[in-house]
PDB file of C-alpha atoms and ligand atoms in Angstrom:
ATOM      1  CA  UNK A   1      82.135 -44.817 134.351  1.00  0.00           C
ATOM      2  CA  UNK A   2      84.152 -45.868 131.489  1.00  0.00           C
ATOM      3  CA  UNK A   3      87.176 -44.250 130.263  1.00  0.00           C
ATOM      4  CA  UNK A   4      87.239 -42.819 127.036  1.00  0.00           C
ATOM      5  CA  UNK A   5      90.382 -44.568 125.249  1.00  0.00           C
ATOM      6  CA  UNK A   6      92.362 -41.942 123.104  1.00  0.00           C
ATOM      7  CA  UNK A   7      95.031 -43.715 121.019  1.00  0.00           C
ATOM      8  CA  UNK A   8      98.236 -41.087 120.194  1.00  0.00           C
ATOM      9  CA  UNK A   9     100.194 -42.367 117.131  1.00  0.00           C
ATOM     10  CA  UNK A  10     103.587 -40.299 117.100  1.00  0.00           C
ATOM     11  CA  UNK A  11     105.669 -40.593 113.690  1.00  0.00           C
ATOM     12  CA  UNK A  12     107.332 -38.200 111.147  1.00  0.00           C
ATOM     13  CA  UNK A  13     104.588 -39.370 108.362  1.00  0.00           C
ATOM     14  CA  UNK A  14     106.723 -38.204 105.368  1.00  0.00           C
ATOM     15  CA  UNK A  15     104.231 -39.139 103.892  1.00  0.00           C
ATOM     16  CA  UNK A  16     101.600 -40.508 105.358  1.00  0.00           C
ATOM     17  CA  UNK A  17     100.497 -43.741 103.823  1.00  0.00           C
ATOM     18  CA  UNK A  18      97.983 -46.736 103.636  1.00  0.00           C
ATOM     19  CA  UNK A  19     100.065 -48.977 106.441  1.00  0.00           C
ATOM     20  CA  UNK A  20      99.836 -46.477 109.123  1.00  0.00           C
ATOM     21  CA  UNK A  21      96.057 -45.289 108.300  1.00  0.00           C
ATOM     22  CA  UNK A  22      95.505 -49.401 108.412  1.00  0.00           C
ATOM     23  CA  UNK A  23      97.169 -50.539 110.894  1.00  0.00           C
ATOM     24  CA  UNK A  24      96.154 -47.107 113.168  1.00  0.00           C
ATOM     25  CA  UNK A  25      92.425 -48.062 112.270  1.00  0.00           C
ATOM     26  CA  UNK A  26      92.716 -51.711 113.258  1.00  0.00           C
ATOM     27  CA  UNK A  27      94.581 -50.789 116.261  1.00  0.00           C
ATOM     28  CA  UNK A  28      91.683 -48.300 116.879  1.00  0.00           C
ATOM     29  CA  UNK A  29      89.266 -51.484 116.844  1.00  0.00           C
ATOM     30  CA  UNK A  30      91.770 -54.183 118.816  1.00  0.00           C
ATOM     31  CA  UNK A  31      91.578 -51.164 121.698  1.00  0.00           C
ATOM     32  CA  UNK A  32      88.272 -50.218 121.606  1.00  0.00           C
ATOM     33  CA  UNK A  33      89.729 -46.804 120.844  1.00  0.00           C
ATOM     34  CA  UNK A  34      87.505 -43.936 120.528  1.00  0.00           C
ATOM     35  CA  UNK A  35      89.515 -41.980 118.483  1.00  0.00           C
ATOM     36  CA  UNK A  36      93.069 -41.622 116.891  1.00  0.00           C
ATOM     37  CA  UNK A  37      95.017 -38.546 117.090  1.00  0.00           C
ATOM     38  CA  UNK A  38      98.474 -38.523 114.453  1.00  0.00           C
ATOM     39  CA  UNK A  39     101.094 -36.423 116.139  1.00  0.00           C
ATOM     40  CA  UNK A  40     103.727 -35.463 113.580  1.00  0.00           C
ATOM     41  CA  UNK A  41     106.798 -35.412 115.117  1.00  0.00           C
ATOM     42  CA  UNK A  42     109.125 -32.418 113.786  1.00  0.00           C
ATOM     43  CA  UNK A  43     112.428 -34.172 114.115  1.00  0.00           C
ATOM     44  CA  UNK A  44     112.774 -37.456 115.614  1.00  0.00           C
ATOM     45  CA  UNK A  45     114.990 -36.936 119.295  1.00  0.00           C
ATOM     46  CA  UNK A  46     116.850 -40.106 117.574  1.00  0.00           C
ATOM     47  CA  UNK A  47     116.900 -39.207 114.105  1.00  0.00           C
ATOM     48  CA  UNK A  48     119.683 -36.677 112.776  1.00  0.00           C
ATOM     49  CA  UNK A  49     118.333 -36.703 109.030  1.00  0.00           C
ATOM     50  CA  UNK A  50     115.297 -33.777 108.984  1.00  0.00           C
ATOM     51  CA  UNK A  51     111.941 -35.061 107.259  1.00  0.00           C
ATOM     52  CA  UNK A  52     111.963 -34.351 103.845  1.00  0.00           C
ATOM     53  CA  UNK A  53     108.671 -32.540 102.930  1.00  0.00           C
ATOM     54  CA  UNK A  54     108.233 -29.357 105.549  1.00  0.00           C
ATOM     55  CA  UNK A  55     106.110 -29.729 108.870  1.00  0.00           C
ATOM     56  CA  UNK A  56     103.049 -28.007 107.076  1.00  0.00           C
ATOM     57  CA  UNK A  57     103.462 -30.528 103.932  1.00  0.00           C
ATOM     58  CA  UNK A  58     103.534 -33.469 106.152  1.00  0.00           C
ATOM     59  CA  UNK A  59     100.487 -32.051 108.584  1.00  0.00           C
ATOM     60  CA  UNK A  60      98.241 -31.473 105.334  1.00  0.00           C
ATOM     61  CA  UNK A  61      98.852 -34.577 103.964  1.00  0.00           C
ATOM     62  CA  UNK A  62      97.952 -36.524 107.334  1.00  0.00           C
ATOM     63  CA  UNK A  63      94.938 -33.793 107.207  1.00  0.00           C
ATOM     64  CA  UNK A  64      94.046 -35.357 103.833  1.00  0.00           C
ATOM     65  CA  UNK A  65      94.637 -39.069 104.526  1.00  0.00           C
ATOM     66  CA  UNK A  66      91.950 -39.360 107.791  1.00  0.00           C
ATOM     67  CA  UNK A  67      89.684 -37.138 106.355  1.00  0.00           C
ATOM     68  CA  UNK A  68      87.479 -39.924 105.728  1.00  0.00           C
ATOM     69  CA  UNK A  69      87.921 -41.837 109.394  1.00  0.00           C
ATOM     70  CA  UNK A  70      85.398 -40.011 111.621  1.00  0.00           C
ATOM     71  CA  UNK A  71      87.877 -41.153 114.681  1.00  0.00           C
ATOM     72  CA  UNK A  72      90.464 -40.197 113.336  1.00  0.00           C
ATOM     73  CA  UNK A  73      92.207 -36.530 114.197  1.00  0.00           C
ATOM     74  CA  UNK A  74      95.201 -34.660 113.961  1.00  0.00           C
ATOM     75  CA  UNK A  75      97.452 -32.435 116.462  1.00  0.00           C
ATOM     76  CA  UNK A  76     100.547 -30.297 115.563  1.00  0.00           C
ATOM     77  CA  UNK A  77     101.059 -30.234 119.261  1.00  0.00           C
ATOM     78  CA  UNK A  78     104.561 -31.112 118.489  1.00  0.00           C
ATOM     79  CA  UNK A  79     104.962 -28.967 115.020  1.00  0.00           C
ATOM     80  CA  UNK A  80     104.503 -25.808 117.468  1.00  0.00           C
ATOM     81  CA  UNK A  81     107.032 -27.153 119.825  1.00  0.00           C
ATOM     82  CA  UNK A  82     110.470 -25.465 119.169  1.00  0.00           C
ATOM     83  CA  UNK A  83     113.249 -28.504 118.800  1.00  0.00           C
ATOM     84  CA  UNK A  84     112.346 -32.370 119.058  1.00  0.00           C
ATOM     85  CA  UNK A  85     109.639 -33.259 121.159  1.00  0.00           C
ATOM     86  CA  UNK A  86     110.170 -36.383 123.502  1.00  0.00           C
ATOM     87  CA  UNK A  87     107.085 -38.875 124.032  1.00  0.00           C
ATOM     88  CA  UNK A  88     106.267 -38.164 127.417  1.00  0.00           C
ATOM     89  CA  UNK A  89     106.061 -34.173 126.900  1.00  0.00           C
ATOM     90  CA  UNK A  90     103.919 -35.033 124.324  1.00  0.00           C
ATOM     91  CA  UNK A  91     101.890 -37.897 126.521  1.00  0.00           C
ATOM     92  CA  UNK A  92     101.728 -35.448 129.778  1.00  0.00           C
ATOM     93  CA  UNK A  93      99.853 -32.665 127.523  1.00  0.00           C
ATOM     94  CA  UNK A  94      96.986 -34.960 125.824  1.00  0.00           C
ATOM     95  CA  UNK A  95      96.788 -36.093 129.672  1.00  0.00           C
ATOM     96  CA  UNK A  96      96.339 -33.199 131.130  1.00  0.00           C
ATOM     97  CA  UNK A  97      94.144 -31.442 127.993  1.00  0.00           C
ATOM     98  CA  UNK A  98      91.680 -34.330 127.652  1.00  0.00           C
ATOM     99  CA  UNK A  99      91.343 -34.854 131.661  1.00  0.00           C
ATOM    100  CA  UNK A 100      91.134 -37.523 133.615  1.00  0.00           C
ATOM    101  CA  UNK A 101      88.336 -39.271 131.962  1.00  0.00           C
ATOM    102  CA  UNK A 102      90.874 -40.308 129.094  1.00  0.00           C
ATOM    103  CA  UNK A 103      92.586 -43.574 128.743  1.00  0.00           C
ATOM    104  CA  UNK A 104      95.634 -42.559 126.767  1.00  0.00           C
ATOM    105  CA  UNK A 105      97.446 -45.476 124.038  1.00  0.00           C
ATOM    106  CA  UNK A 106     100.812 -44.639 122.695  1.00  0.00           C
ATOM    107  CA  UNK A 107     100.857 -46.611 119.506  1.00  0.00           C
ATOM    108  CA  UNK A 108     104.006 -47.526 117.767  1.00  0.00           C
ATOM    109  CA  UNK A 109     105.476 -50.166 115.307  1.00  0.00           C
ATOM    110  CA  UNK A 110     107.549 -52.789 116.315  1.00  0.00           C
ATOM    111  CA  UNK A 111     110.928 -51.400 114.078  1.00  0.00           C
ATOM    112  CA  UNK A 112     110.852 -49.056 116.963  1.00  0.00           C
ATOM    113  CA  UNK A 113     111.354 -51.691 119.121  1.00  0.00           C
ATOM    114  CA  UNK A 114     115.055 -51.659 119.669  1.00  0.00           C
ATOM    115  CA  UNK A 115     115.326 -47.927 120.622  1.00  0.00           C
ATOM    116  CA  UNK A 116     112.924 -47.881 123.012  1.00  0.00           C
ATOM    117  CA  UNK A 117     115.789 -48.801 126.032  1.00  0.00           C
ATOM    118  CA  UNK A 118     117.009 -45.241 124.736  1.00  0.00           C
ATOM    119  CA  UNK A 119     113.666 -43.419 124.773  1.00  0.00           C
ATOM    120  CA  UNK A 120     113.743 -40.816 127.094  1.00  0.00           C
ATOM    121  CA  UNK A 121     112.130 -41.765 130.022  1.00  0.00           C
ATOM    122  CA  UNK A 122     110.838 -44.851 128.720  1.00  0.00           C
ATOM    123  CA  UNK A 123     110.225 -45.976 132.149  1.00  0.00           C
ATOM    124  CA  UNK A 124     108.029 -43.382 133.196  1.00  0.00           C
ATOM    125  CA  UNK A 125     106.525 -43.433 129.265  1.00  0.00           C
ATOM    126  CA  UNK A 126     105.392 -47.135 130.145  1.00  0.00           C
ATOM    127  CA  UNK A 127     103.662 -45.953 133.993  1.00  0.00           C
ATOM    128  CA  UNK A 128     101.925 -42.947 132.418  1.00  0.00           C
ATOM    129  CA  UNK A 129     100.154 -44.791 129.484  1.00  0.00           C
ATOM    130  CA  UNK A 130      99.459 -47.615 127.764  1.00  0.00           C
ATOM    131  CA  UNK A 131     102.512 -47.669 124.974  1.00  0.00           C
ATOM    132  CA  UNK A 132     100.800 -50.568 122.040  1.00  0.00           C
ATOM    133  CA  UNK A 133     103.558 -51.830 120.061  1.00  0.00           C
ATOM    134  CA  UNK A 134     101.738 -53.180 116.858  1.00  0.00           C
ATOM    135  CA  UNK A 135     103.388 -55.773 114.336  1.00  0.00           C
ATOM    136  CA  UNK A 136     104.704 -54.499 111.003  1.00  0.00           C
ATOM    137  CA  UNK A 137     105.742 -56.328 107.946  1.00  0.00           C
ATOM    138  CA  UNK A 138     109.876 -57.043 107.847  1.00  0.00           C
ATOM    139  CA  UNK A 139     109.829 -57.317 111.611  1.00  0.00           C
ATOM    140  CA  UNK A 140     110.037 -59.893 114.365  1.00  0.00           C
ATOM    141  CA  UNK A 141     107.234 -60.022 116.462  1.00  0.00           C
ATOM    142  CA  UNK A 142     107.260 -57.779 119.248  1.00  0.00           C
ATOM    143  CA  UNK A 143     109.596 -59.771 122.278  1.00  0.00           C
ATOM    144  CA  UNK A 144     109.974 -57.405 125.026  1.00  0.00           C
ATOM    145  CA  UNK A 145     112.221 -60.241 127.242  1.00  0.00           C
ATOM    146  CA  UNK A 146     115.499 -58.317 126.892  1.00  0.00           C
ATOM    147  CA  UNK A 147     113.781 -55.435 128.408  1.00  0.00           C
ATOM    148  CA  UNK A 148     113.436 -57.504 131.740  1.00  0.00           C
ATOM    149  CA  UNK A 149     116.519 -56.405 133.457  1.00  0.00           C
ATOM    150  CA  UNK A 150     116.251 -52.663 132.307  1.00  0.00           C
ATOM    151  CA  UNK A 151     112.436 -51.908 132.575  1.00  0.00           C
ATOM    152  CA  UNK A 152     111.843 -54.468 135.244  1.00  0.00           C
ATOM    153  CA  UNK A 153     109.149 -57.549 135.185  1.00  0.00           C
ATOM    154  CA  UNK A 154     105.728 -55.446 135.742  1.00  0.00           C
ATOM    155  CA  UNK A 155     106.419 -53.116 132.953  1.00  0.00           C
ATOM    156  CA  UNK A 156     107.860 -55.943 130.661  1.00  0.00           C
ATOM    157  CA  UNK A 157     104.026 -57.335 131.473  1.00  0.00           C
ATOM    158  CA  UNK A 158     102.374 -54.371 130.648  1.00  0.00           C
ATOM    159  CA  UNK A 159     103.851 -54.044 127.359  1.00  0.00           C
ATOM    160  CA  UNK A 160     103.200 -57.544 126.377  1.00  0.00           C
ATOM    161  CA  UNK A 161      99.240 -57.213 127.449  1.00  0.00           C
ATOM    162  CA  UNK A 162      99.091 -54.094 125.169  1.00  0.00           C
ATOM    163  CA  UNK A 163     100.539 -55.569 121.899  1.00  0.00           C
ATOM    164  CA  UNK A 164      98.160 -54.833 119.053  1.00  0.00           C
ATOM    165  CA  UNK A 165      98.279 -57.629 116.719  1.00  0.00           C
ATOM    166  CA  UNK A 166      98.220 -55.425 113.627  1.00  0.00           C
ATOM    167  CA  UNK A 167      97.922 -56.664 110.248  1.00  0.00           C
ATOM    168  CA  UNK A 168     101.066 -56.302 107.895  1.00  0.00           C
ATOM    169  CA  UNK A 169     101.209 -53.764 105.374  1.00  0.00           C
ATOM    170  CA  UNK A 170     104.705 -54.161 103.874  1.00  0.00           C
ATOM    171  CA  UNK A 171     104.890 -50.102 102.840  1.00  0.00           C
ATOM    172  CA  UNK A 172     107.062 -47.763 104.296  1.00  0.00           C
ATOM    173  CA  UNK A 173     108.024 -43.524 103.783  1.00  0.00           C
ATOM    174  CA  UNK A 174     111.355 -44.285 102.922  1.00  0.00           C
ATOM    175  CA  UNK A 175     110.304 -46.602 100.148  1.00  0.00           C
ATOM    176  CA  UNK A 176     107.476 -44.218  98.970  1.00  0.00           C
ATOM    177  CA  UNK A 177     110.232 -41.165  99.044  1.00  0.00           C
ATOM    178  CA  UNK A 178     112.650 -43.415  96.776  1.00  0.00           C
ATOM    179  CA  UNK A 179     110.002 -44.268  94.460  1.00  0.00           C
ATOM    180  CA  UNK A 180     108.673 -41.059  93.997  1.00  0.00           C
ATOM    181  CA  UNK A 181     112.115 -39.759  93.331  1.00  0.00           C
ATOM    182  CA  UNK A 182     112.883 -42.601  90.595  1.00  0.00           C
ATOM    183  CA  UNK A 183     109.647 -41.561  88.857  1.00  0.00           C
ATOM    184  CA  UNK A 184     107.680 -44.429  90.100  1.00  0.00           C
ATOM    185  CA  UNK A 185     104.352 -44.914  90.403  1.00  0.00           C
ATOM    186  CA  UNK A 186     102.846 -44.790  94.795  1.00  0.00           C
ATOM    187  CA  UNK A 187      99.391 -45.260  94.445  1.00  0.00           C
ATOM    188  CA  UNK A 188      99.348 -48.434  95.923  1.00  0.00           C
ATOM    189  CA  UNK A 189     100.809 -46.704  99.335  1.00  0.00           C
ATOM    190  CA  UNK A 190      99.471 -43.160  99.390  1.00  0.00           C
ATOM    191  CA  UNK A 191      95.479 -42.354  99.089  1.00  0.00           C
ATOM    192  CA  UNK A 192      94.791 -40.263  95.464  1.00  0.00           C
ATOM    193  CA  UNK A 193      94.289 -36.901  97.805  1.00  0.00           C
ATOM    194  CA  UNK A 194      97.666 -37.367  99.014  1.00  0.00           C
ATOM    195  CA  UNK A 195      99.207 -38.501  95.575  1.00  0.00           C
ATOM    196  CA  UNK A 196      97.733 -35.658  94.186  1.00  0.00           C
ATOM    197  CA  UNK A 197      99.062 -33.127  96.669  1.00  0.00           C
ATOM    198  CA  UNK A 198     102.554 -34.330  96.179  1.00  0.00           C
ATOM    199  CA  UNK A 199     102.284 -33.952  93.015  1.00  0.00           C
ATOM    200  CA  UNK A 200     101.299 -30.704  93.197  1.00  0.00           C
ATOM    201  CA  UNK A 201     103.672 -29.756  95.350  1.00  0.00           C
ATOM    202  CA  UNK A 202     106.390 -31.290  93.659  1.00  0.00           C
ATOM    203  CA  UNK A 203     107.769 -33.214  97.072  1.00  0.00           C
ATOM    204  CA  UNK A 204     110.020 -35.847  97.278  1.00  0.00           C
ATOM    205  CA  UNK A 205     111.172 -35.274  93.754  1.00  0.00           C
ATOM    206  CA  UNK A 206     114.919 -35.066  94.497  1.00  0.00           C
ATOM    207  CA  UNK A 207     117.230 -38.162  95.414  1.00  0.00           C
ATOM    208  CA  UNK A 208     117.886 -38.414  99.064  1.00  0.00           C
ATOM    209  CA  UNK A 209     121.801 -38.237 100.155  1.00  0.00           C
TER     210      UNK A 209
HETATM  211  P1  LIG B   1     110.404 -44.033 107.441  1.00  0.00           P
HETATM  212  O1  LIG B   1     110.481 -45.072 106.362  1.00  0.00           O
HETATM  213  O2  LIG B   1     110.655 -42.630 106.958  1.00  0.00           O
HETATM  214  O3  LIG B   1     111.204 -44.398 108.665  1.00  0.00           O
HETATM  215  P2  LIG B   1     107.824 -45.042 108.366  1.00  0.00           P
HETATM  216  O4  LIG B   1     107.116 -45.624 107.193  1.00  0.00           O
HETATM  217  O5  LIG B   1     108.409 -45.994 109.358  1.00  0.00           O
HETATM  218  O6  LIG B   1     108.891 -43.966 107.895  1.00  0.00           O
HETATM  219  P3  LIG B   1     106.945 -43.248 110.427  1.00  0.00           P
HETATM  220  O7  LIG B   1     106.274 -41.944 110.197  1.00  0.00           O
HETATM  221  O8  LIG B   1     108.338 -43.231 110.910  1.00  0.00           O
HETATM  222  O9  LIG B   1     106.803 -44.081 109.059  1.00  0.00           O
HETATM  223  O10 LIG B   1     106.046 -44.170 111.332  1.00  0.00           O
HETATM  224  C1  LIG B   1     105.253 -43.705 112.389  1.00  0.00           C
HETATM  225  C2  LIG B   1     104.885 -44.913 113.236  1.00  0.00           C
HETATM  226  O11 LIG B   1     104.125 -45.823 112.435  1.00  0.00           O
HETATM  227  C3  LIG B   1     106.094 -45.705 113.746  1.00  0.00           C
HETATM  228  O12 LIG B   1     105.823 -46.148 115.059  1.00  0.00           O
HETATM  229  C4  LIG B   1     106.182 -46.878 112.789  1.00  0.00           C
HETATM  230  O13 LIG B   1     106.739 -48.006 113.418  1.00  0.00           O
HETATM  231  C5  LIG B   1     104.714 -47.110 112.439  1.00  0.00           C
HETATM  232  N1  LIG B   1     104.529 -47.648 111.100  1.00  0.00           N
HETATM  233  C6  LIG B   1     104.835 -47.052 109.935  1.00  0.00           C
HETATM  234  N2  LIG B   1     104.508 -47.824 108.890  1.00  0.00           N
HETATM  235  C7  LIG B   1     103.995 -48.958 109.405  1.00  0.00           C
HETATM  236  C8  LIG B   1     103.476 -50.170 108.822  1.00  0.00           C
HETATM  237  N3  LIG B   1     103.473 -50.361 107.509  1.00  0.00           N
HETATM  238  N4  LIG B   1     103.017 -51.129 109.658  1.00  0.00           N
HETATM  239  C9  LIG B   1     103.055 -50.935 111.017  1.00  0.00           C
HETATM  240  N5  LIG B   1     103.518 -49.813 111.621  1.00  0.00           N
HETATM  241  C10 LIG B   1     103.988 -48.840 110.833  1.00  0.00           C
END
């Protein structure tokens, strides 16, 4: 019987925008995937700066910007979670909630590439699922040879069969929060339902520090 490939896509998604609902749907179809799950994370393990709009701003918006992508679903698995959650927590629950029938894709963009060495567990993270590093705009392409020594050959392998070649959407949350906060326009990187919510609710208004 075939497994039933669920692709997790961990980030902090303040906001959400059009380059991770693109490249999370292309990776969806490069996988076979079928369906998407966004995790919002509620404070990065290697981030000390909090997100800027509140976990229930950032989950609504996410809850706005798939609404139209019948594979696509979100979890505040991590939201609930009191202090940062770390990958594999978060891996080991969808595991053990969707059974053993589920093929489980961690997805992630290569500008994560050079923390991954201090992931926790990254080891075990690699073993456990299938963690998809996808291209993104700015970046080198994903080149997982200085991992050899740390991670060993076989998982250096692994990674490199499960790169998603993703196309490049040059947008990021940081840009989107500074634009927003200079008065500029975003609707080239936000959908209207999320441009209109943060309107509404007045985020991302002040200058960050
Ligand atoms: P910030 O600018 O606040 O760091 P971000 O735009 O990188 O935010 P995150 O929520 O941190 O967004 O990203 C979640 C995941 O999506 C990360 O793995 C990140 O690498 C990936 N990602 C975000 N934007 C893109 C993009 N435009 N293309 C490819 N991957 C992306």
């Amino acid at each position: 019987m075939n497994r039933i490939k669920t692709v997790l896509f961990g980030g902090t998604f303040d906001p959400v925008h059009t380059g991770h609902t693109a490249v999370a749907a292309s990776a969806a179809g490069i996988i076979g995937a079928d369906k998407v799950i966004f995790v919002p994370a509620k404070q990065s393990p290697l981030k000390t700066v909090r997100p800027a709009a509140s976990d229930k701003d950032r989950l609504q918006m996410i809850a706005l910007a798939i609404a139209d992508n019948p594979k696509f679903e979100t979890s505040d698995y991590e939201l609930r979670k009191p202090g940062p959650s770390f990958t594999i927590e978060t891996v080991r629950f969808f595991k053990t909630a969707l059974g053993s029938n589920a093929e489980i894709y961690w997805l992630m963009g290569a500008d994560n590439l050079d923390e991954l060495a201090g992931w926790y567990k990254a080891a075990e993270l690699i073993d456990e699922c299938n963690l998809a590093v996808m291209y993104r705009a700015g970046f080198d392409k994903p080149d997982f040879s200085r991992f050899k020594k740390s991670l060993g050959e076989k998982r250096v392998a692994k990674l490199e069969k499960n790169v998603v070649a993703t196309p490049l959407v040059d947008v990021s949350s940081t840009e989107i929060r500074k634009k927003i906060a200079a008065g500029e326009d975003v609707s080239k990187f936000v959908c209207p339902s999320v441009k209109n919510y943060i309107s509404k609710h007045k985020l991302y208004i002040q200058q960050e520090p």
